[in-house]
Structures are given as structure tokens and as C-alpha cells.
mmCIF file of C-alpha atoms and ligand atoms in Angstrom:
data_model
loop_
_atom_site.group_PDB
_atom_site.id
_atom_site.type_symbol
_atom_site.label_atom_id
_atom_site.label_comp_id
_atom_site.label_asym_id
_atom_site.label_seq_id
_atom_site.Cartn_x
_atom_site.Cartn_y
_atom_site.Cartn_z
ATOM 1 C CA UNK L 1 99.306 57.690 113.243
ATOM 2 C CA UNK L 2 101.303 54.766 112.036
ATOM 3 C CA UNK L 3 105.013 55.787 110.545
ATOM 4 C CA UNK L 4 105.627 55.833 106.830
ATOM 5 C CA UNK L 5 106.685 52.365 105.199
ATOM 6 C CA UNK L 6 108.915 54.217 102.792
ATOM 7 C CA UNK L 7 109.808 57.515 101.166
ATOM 8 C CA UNK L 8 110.710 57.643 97.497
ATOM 9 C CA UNK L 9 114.270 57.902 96.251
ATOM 10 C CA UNK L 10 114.804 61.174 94.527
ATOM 11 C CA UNK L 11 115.849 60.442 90.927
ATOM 12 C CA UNK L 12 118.084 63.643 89.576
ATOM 13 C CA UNK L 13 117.050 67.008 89.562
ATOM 14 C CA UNK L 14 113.773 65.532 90.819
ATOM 15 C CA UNK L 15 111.539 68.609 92.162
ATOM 16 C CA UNK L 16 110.923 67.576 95.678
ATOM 17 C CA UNK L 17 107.090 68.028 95.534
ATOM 18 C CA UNK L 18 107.416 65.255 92.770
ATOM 19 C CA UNK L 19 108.961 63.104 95.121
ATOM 20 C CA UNK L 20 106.148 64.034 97.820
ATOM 21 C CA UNK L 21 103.517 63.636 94.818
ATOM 22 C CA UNK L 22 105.167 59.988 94.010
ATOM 23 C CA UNK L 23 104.856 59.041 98.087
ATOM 24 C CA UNK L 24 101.410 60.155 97.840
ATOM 25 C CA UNK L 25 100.345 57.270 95.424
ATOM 26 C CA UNK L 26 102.596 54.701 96.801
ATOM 27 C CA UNK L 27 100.407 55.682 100.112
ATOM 28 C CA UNK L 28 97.120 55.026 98.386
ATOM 29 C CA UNK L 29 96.203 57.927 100.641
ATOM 30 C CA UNK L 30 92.445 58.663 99.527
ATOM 31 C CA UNK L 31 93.604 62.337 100.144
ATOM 32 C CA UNK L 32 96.242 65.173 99.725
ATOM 33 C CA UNK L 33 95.272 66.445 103.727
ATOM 34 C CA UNK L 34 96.166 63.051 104.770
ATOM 35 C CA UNK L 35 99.801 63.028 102.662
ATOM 36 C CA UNK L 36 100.530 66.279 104.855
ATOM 37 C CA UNK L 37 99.851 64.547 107.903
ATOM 38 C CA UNK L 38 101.956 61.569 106.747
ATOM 39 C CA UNK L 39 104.845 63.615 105.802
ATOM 40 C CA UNK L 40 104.933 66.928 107.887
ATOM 41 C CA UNK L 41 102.986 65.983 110.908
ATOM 42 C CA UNK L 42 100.299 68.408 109.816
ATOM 43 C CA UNK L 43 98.034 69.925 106.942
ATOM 44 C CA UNK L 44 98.726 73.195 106.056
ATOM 45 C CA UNK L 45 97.036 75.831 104.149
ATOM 46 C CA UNK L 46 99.913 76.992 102.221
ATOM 47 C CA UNK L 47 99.053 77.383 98.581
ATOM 48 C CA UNK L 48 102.442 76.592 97.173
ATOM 49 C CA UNK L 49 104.901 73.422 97.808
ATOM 50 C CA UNK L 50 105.913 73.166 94.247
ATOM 51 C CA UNK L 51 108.566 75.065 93.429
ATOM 52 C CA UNK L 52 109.294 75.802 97.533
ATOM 53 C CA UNK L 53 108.590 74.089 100.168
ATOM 54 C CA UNK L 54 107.920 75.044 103.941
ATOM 55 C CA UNK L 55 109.250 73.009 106.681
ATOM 56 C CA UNK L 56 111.547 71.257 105.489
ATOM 57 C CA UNK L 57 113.048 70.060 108.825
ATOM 58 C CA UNK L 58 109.649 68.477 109.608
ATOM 59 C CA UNK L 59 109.615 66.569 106.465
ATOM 60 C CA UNK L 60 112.879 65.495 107.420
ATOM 61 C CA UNK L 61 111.899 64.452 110.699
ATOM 62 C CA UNK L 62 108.751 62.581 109.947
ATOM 63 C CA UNK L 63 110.750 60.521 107.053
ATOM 64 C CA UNK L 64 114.238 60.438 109.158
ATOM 65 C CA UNK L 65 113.375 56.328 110.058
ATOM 66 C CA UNK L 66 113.069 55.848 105.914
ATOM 67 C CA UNK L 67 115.633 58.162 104.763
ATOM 68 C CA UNK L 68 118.959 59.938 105.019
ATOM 69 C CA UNK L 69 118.098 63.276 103.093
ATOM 70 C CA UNK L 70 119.241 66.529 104.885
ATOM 71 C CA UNK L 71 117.324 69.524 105.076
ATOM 72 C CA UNK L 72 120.565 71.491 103.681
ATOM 73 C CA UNK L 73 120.468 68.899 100.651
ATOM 74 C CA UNK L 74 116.748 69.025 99.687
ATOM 75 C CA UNK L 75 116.683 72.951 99.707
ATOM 76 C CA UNK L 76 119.711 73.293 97.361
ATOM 77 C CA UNK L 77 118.972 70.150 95.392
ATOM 78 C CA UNK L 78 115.099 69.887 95.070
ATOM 79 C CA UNK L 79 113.390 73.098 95.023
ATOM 80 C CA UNK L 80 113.797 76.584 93.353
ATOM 81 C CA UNK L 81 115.500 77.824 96.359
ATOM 82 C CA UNK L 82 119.517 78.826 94.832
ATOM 83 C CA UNK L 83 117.078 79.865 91.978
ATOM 84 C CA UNK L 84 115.228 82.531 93.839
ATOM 85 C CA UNK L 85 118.139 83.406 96.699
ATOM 86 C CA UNK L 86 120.158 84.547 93.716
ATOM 87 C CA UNK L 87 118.174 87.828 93.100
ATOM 88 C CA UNK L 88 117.988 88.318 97.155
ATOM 89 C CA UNK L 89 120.352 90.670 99.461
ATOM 90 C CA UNK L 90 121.951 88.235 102.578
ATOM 91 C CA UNK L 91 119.297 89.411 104.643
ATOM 92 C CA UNK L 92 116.310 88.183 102.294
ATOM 93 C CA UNK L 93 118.421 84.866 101.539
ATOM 94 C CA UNK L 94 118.971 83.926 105.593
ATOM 95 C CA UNK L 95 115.019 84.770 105.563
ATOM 96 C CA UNK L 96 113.934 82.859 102.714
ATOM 97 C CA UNK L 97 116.295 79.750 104.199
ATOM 98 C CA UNK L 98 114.682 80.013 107.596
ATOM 99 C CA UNK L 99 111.171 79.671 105.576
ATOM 100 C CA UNK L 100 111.791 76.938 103.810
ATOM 101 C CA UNK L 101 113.699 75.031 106.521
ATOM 102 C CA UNK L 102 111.248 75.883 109.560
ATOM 103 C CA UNK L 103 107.687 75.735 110.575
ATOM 104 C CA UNK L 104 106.219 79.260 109.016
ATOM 105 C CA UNK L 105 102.513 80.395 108.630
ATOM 106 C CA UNK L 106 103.273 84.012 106.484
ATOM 107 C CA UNK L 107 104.232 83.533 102.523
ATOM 108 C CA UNK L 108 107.211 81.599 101.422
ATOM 109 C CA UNK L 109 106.549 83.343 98.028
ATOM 110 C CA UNK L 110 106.645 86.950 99.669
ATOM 111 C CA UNK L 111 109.926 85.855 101.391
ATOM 112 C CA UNK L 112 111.102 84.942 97.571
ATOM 113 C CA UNK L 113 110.174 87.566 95.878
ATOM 114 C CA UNK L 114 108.317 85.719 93.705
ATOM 115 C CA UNK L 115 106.622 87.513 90.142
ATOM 116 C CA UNK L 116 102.808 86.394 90.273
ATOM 117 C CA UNK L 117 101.842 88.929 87.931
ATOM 118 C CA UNK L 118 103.453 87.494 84.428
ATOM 119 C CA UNK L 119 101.132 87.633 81.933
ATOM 120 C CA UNK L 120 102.543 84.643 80.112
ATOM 121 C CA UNK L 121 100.085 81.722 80.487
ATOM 122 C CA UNK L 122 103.637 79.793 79.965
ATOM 123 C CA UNK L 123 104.291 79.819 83.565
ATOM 124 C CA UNK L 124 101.318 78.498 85.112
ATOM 125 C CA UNK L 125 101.606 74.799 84.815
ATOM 126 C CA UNK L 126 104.286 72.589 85.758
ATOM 127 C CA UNK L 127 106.625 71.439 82.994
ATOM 128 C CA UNK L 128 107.713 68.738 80.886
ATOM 129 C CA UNK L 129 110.197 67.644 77.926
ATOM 130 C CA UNK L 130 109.079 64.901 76.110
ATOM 131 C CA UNK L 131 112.460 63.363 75.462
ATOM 132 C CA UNK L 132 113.419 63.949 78.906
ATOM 133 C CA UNK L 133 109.653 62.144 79.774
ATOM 134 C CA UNK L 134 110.622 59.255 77.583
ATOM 135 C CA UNK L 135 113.623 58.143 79.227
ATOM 136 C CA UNK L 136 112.824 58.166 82.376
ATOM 137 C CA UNK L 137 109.959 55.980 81.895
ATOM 138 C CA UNK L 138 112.764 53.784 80.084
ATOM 139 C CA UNK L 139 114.879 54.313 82.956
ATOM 140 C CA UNK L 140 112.947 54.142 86.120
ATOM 141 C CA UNK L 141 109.962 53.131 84.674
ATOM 142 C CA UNK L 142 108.271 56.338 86.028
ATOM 143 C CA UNK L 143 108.547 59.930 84.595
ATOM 144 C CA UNK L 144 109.147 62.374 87.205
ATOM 145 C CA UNK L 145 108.795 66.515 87.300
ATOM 146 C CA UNK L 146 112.565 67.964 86.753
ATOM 147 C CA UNK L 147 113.123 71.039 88.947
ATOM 148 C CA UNK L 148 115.055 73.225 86.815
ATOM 149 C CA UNK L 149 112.320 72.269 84.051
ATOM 150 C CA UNK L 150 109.981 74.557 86.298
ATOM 151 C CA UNK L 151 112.285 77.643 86.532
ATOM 152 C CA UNK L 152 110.041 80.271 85.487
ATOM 153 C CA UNK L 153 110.844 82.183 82.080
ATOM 154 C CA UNK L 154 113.156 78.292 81.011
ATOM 155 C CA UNK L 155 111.417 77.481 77.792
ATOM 156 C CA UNK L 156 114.211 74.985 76.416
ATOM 157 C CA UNK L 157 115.305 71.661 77.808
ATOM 158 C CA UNK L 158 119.044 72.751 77.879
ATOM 159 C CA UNK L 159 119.803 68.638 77.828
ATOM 160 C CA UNK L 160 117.716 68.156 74.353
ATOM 161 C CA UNK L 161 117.717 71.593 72.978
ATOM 162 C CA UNK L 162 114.071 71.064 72.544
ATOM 163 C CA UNK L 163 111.001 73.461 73.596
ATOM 164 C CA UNK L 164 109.196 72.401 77.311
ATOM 165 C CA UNK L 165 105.633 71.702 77.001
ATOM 166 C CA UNK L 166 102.966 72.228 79.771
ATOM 167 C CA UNK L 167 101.852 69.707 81.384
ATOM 168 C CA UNK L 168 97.946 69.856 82.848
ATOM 169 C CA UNK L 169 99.140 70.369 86.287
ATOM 170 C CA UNK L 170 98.503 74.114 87.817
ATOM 171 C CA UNK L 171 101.781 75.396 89.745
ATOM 172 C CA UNK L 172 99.456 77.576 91.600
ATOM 173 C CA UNK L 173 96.091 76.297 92.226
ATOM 174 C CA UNK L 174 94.393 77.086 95.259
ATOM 175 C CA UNK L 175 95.163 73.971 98.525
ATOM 176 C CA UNK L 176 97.842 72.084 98.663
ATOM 177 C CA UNK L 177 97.675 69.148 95.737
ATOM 178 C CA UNK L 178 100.238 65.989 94.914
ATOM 179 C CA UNK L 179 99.944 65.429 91.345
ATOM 180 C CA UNK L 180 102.882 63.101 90.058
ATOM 181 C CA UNK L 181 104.241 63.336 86.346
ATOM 182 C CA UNK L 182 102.252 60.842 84.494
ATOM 183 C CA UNK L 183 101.378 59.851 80.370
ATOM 184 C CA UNK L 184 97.794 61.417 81.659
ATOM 185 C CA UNK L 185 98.500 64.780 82.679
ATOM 186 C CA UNK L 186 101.977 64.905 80.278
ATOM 187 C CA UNK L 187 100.698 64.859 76.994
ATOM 188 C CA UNK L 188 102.803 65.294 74.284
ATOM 189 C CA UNK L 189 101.546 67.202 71.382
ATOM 190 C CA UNK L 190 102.758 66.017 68.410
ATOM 191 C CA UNK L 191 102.224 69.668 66.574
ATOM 192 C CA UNK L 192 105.229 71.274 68.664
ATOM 193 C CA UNK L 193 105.886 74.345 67.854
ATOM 194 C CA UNK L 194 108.596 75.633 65.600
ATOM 195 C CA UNK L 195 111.477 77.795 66.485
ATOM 196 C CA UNK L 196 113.278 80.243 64.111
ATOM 197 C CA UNK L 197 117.065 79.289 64.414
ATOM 198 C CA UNK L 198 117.597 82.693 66.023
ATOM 199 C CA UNK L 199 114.950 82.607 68.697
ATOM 200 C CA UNK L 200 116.089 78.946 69.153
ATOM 201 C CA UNK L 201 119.592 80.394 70.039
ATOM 202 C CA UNK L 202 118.151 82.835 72.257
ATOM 203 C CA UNK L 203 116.085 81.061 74.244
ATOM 204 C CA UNK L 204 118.674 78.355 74.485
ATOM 205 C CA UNK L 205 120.960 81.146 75.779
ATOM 206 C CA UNK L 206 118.913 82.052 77.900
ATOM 207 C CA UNK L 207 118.166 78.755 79.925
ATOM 208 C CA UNK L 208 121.664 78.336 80.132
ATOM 209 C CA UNK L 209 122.021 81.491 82.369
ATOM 210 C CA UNK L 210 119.126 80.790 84.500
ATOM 211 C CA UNK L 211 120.707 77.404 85.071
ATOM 212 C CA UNK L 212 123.690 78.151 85.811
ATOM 213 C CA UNK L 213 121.620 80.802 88.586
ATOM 214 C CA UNK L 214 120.612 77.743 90.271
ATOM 215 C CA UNK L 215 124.498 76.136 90.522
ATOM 216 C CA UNK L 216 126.545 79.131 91.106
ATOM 217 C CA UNK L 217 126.333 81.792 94.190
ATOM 218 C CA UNK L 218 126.549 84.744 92.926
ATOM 219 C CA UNK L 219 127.792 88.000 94.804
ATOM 220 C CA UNK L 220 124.831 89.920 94.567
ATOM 221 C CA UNK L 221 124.272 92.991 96.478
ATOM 222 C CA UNK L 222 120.781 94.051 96.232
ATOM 223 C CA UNK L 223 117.791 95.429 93.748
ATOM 224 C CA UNK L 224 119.555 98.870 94.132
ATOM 225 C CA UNK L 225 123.135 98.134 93.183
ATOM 226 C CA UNK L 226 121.837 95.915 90.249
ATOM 227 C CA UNK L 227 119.799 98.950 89.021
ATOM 228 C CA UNK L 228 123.053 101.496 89.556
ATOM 229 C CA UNK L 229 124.876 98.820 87.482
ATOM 230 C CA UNK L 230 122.285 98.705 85.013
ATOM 231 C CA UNK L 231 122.247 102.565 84.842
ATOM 232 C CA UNK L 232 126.363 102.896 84.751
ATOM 233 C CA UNK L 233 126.565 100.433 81.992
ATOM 234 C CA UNK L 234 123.900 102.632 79.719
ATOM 235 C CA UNK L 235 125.528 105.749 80.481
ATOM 236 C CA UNK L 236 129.240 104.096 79.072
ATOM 237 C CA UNK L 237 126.968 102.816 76.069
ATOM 238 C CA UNK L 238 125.595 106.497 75.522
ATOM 239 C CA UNK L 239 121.743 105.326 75.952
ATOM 240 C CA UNK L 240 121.504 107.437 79.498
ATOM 241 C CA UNK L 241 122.649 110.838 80.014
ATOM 242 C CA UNK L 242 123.166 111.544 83.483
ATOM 243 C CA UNK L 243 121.590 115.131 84.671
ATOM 244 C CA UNK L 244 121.768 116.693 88.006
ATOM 245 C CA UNK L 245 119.923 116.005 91.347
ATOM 246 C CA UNK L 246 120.133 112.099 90.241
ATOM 247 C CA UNK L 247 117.865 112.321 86.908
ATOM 248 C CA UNK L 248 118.493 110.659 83.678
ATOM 249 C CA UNK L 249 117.662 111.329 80.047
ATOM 250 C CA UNK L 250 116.987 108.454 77.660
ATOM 251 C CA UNK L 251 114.809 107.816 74.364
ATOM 252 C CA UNK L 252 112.214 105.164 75.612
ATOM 253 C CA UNK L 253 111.609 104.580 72.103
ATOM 254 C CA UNK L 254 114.958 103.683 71.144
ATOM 255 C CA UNK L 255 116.169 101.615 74.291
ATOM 256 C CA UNK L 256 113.056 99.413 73.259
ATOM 257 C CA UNK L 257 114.112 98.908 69.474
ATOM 258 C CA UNK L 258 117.406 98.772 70.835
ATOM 259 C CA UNK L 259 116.661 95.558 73.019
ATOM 260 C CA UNK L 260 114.153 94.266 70.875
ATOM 261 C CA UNK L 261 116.338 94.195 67.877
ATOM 262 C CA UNK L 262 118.939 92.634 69.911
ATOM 263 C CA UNK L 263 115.971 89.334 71.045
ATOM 264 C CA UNK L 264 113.454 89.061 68.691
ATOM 265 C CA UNK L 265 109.430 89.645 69.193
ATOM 266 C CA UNK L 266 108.805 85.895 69.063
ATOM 267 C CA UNK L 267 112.105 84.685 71.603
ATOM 268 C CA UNK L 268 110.906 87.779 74.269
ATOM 269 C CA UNK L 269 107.135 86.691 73.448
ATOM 270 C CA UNK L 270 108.162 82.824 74.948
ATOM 271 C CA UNK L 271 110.108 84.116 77.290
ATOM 272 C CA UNK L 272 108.140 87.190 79.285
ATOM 273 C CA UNK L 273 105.492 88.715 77.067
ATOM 274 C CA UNK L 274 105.116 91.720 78.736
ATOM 275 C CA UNK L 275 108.553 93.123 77.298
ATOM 276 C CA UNK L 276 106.314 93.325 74.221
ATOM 277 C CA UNK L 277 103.123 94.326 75.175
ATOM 278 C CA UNK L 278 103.401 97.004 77.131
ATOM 279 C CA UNK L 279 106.098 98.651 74.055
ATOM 280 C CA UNK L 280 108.903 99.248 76.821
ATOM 281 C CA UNK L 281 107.235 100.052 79.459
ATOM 282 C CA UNK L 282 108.158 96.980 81.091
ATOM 283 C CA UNK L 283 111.832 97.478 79.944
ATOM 284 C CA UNK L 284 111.759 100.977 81.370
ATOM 285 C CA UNK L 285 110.734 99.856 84.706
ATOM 286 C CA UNK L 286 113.031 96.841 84.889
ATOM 287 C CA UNK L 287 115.487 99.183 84.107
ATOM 288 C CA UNK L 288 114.989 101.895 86.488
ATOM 289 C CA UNK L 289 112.449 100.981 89.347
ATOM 290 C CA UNK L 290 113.385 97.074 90.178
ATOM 291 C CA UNK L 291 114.371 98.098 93.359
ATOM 292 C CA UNK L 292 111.125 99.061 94.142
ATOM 293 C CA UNK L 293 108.841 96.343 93.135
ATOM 294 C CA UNK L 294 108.597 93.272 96.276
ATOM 295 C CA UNK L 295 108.476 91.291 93.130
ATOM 296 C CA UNK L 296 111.526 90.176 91.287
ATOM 297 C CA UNK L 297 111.024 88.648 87.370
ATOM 298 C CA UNK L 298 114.303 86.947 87.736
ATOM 299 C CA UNK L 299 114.077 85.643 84.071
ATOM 300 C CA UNK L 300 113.707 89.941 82.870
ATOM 301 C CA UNK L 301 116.905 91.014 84.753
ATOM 302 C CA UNK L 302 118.545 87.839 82.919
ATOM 303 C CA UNK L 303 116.869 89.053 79.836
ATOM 304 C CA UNK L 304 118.709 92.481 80.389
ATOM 305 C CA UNK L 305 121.798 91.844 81.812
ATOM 306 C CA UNK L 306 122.438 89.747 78.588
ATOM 307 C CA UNK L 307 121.310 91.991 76.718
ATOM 308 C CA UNK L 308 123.720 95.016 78.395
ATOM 309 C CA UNK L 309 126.646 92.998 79.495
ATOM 310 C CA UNK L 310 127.153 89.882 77.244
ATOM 311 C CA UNK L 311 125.560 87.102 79.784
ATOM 312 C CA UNK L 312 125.749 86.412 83.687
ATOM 313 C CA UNK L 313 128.630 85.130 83.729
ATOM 314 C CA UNK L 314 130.377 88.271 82.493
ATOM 315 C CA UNK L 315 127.979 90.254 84.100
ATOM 316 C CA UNK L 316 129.241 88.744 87.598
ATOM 317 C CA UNK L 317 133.321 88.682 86.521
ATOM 318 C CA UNK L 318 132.792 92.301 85.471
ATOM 319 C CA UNK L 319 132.338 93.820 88.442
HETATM 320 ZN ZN1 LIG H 401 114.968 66.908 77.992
#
């Protein structure tokens, strides 16, 4: 195998997989098996290098001739990793590093807790902001797939203050695949939809916490001690009553209107449907069984410790 001419320069926020996607076509590699080869020694059959990627210290090897990144630099920098470690106890966030960073045939979405199961069709392509798109291909003369564009549950460019549309990529289509942002598969509708003001605000308050996830390390102790918080805080509100041997009383009913007066249908509809659909029962088990799910819906808890404690920020200086 002959060594790599050169390796793309990340551009900011870049998603690494768009960088990977943007060596594949400088390449001309007639295939994505043959891109693995070039730039982790071997093909894998792991589904998902978009938002993660595995073996990251291989990638760093076969490019170190080409490039100075760091393996430390690309995790924090260029995938959803501080996104996803931010919901995870120490234990799950040393695992989840030693996934991305070494050579690992189980489920780097497993080790992240990652929600398949969202029934918003919102998160299953990779995502773009037209302004954002514009720009770049101003700038660089390339557009380029923005990693915290693809945080799952972020609606809103937080930059423009505009809606995100889909792009035709799949996040989750079966093989690995290098598809770089391009005018093909970003297509900008010209019929975008239309906020209300409020749902606007929300969802604009919203991104902002889940971005400020992926910056700030948070001092988070586990599913469990979120739910006790969770649990404490709607006992001092008077929504929980507290009975013996560890059960609660609450109005389902009313901690739904409660929280869905406090969003609005259409900013929880963008955001994670199922709040909606299943009329609280969603809510309910947020609320009281998170720590029991593998899977973590990040943008919910965000959704609910807004909604119970202000935002994340005072969430996190409250305790
Ligand atoms: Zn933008």
C-alpha cells in the first residue's frame, strides 16, 4: 500500500468523518473499503463513524507523515464524544474514550449510550444550515459537515438563529460510507419552515445548552443521582409526594400539562416527538426510570432539567 499524499485540514468545528469524507474524494478512491484501508490500515464493519469514530490512534498513525492532529484533539474537537461523555458516570466515560481511541470490534454506540429509538425522522440525516453552507463555500470554497450541527435533538444554528435542514445523507445507514457536504446532497429548500417567536426561543434555548454540553465538563454522577435530583426538585415544587418504602404520588396528567405548557406542542414536536405522542408517558419515564434504560436521550434530560431547574447551567451550580 502506498502512504497517503495528504490529509485534509480540518476547517472549524469540522465533524471528523467530513474530513475523512473530503480525503476520500481527493483520493479518487473508486471505493469507501479502500478509504478505510488508506486511513486506518483496515476496513471495518462498524456501522457508525459519523458522529464517533473507532480507532482513532490508527487514524492517527496511518496519517502521522501528513499531519500533526492528536488523538486527544480529534476526540474532543471532531466528534460527538464531550457530547455523549456528559450523560456518562467516570466509568462509562474512561470506556467510551478507550473506544474511540483504540482498535474495538463491540459497539461504540452501546459504549455511548446512544438513543436509536427516537421517533423523530429529524435525526436521521446529517445536517446542514444554509447560511452556515454559504460561507464556507465563500470561504474555503468547499462546504463542510459542522459537528455540533449533528448533535441530536439541535434544531437551530445557534450562529444564525436559523432552523437546520437535512441534508440527503443517512447518519445511520448500514456499511461504512464517506459522503462529503456538497450543493448535491445539501439542498436548500427555499419553503423553510416557520417558527412561532416562542418555539423559536425555545429551541434556540435549547441548542444553547446542548452546546455548551459539548464545551463544559460537567460533574455528573450517574443516571441514578440525576433521577434522585429530578425527584427532590418535584417534591420542593409540590408535583411528587413522597410515600413510604421509596414510592411516590404524582398526577401524570398534570406533570404533562405542566411541562407542556411550559414548551409548546410544536418546539417539543422539533425537538423529541415522543414527549407528545405518547401524552407523558415519555415524560414519566424520563422522569422516573432513566436510570434504567442503556439508552440515554441526552436532548430529553436537557428538555427537563430546563424545564425543572431554569437551564444546565443552573442545574450544574445548584448542586
Ligand atoms: Zn449557520
Amino acid at each position: 500500500m502506498c502512504a497517503l499524499a495528504s490529509f485534509p485540514r480540518l476547517y472549524p468545528d469540522e465533524l471528523l468523518y467530513s474530513g475523512l469524507a473530503r480525503y476520500h474524494i481527493r483520493s479518487g478512491n473508486q471505493s469507501f473499503r479502500q478509504t478505510d484501508l488508506d486511513l486506518f490500515g483496515y476496513s471495518s464493519q462498524q456501522a457508525c463513524r459519523v458522529t464517533l469514530t473507532n480507532n482513532l490512534k490508527g487514524l492517527v498513525k496511518q496519517i502521522a507523515h501528513i499531519s500533526d492532529y492528536r488523538v486527544r484533539s480529534l476526540m474532543e474537537h471532531n466528534t460527538l464524544y464531550p457530547f455523549y461523555a456528559a450523560f456518562l458516570s467516570p466509568i462509562e466515560i474512561r470506556k467510551l474514550g478507550s473506544a474511540t481511541i483504540e482498535k474495538r470490534s463491540g459497539s461504540i454506540l452501546e459504549q455511548a449510550r446512544v438513543d436509536l429509538d427516537s421517533t423523530s425522522d429529524r435525526r436521521k440525516y446529517l445536517k446542514f444550515c444554509p447560511l452556515c453552507l454559504t460561507t464556507e463555500i465563500e470561504q474555503y470554497g468547499e462546504p463542510y459537515w459542522h459537528r455540533l450541527h449533528q448533535i441530536p435533538g439541535l434544531v437551530i444554528c445557534t450562529q444564525h438563529r436559523i432552523l437546520l435542514l437535512d441534508s440527503s445523507v443517512l447518519i445511520d445507514s448500514h456499511g461504512v460510507h464517506y459522503h462529503a457536504a456538497s450543493d448535491e446532497n445539501c439542498i436548500v429548500d427555499m419553503e423553510q419552515s416557520e417558527l412561532a417567536p416562542d418555539s423559536l426561543k425555545h429551541l434556540l434555548e435549547i441548542a444553547t445548552d446542548l452546546v455548551w454540553l459539548v464545551d463544559t465538563r460537567i460533574d455528573f454522577r450517574g443516571m441514578g443521582w440525576l433521577r434522585d435530583r429530578y425527584i427532590a426538585q418535584l417534591c420542593k415544587r409540590g408535583s411528587v409526594k413522597k410515600l413510604l418504602r421509596g414510592e411516590f404520588k404524582f398526577d401524570e396528567r398534570e406533570l404533562f400539562q405542566s411541562f407542556r405548557d411550559f414548551y409548546d406542542e410544536e418546539s417539543l414536536n422539533w425537538i423529541e416527538p415522543r414527549f407528545v405522542d405518547t401524552e407523558g408517558k415519555y415524560l414519566i419515564h424520563c422522569l422516573f426510570a432513566g436510570d434504567l434504560d442503556p439508552k440515554i436521550d441526552r436532548v430529553a434530560h436537557i428538555l427537563i432539567i430546563r424545564y425543572l431547574f431554569g437551564s444546565i447551567t443552573d442545574f450544574v451550580m445548584s448542586h
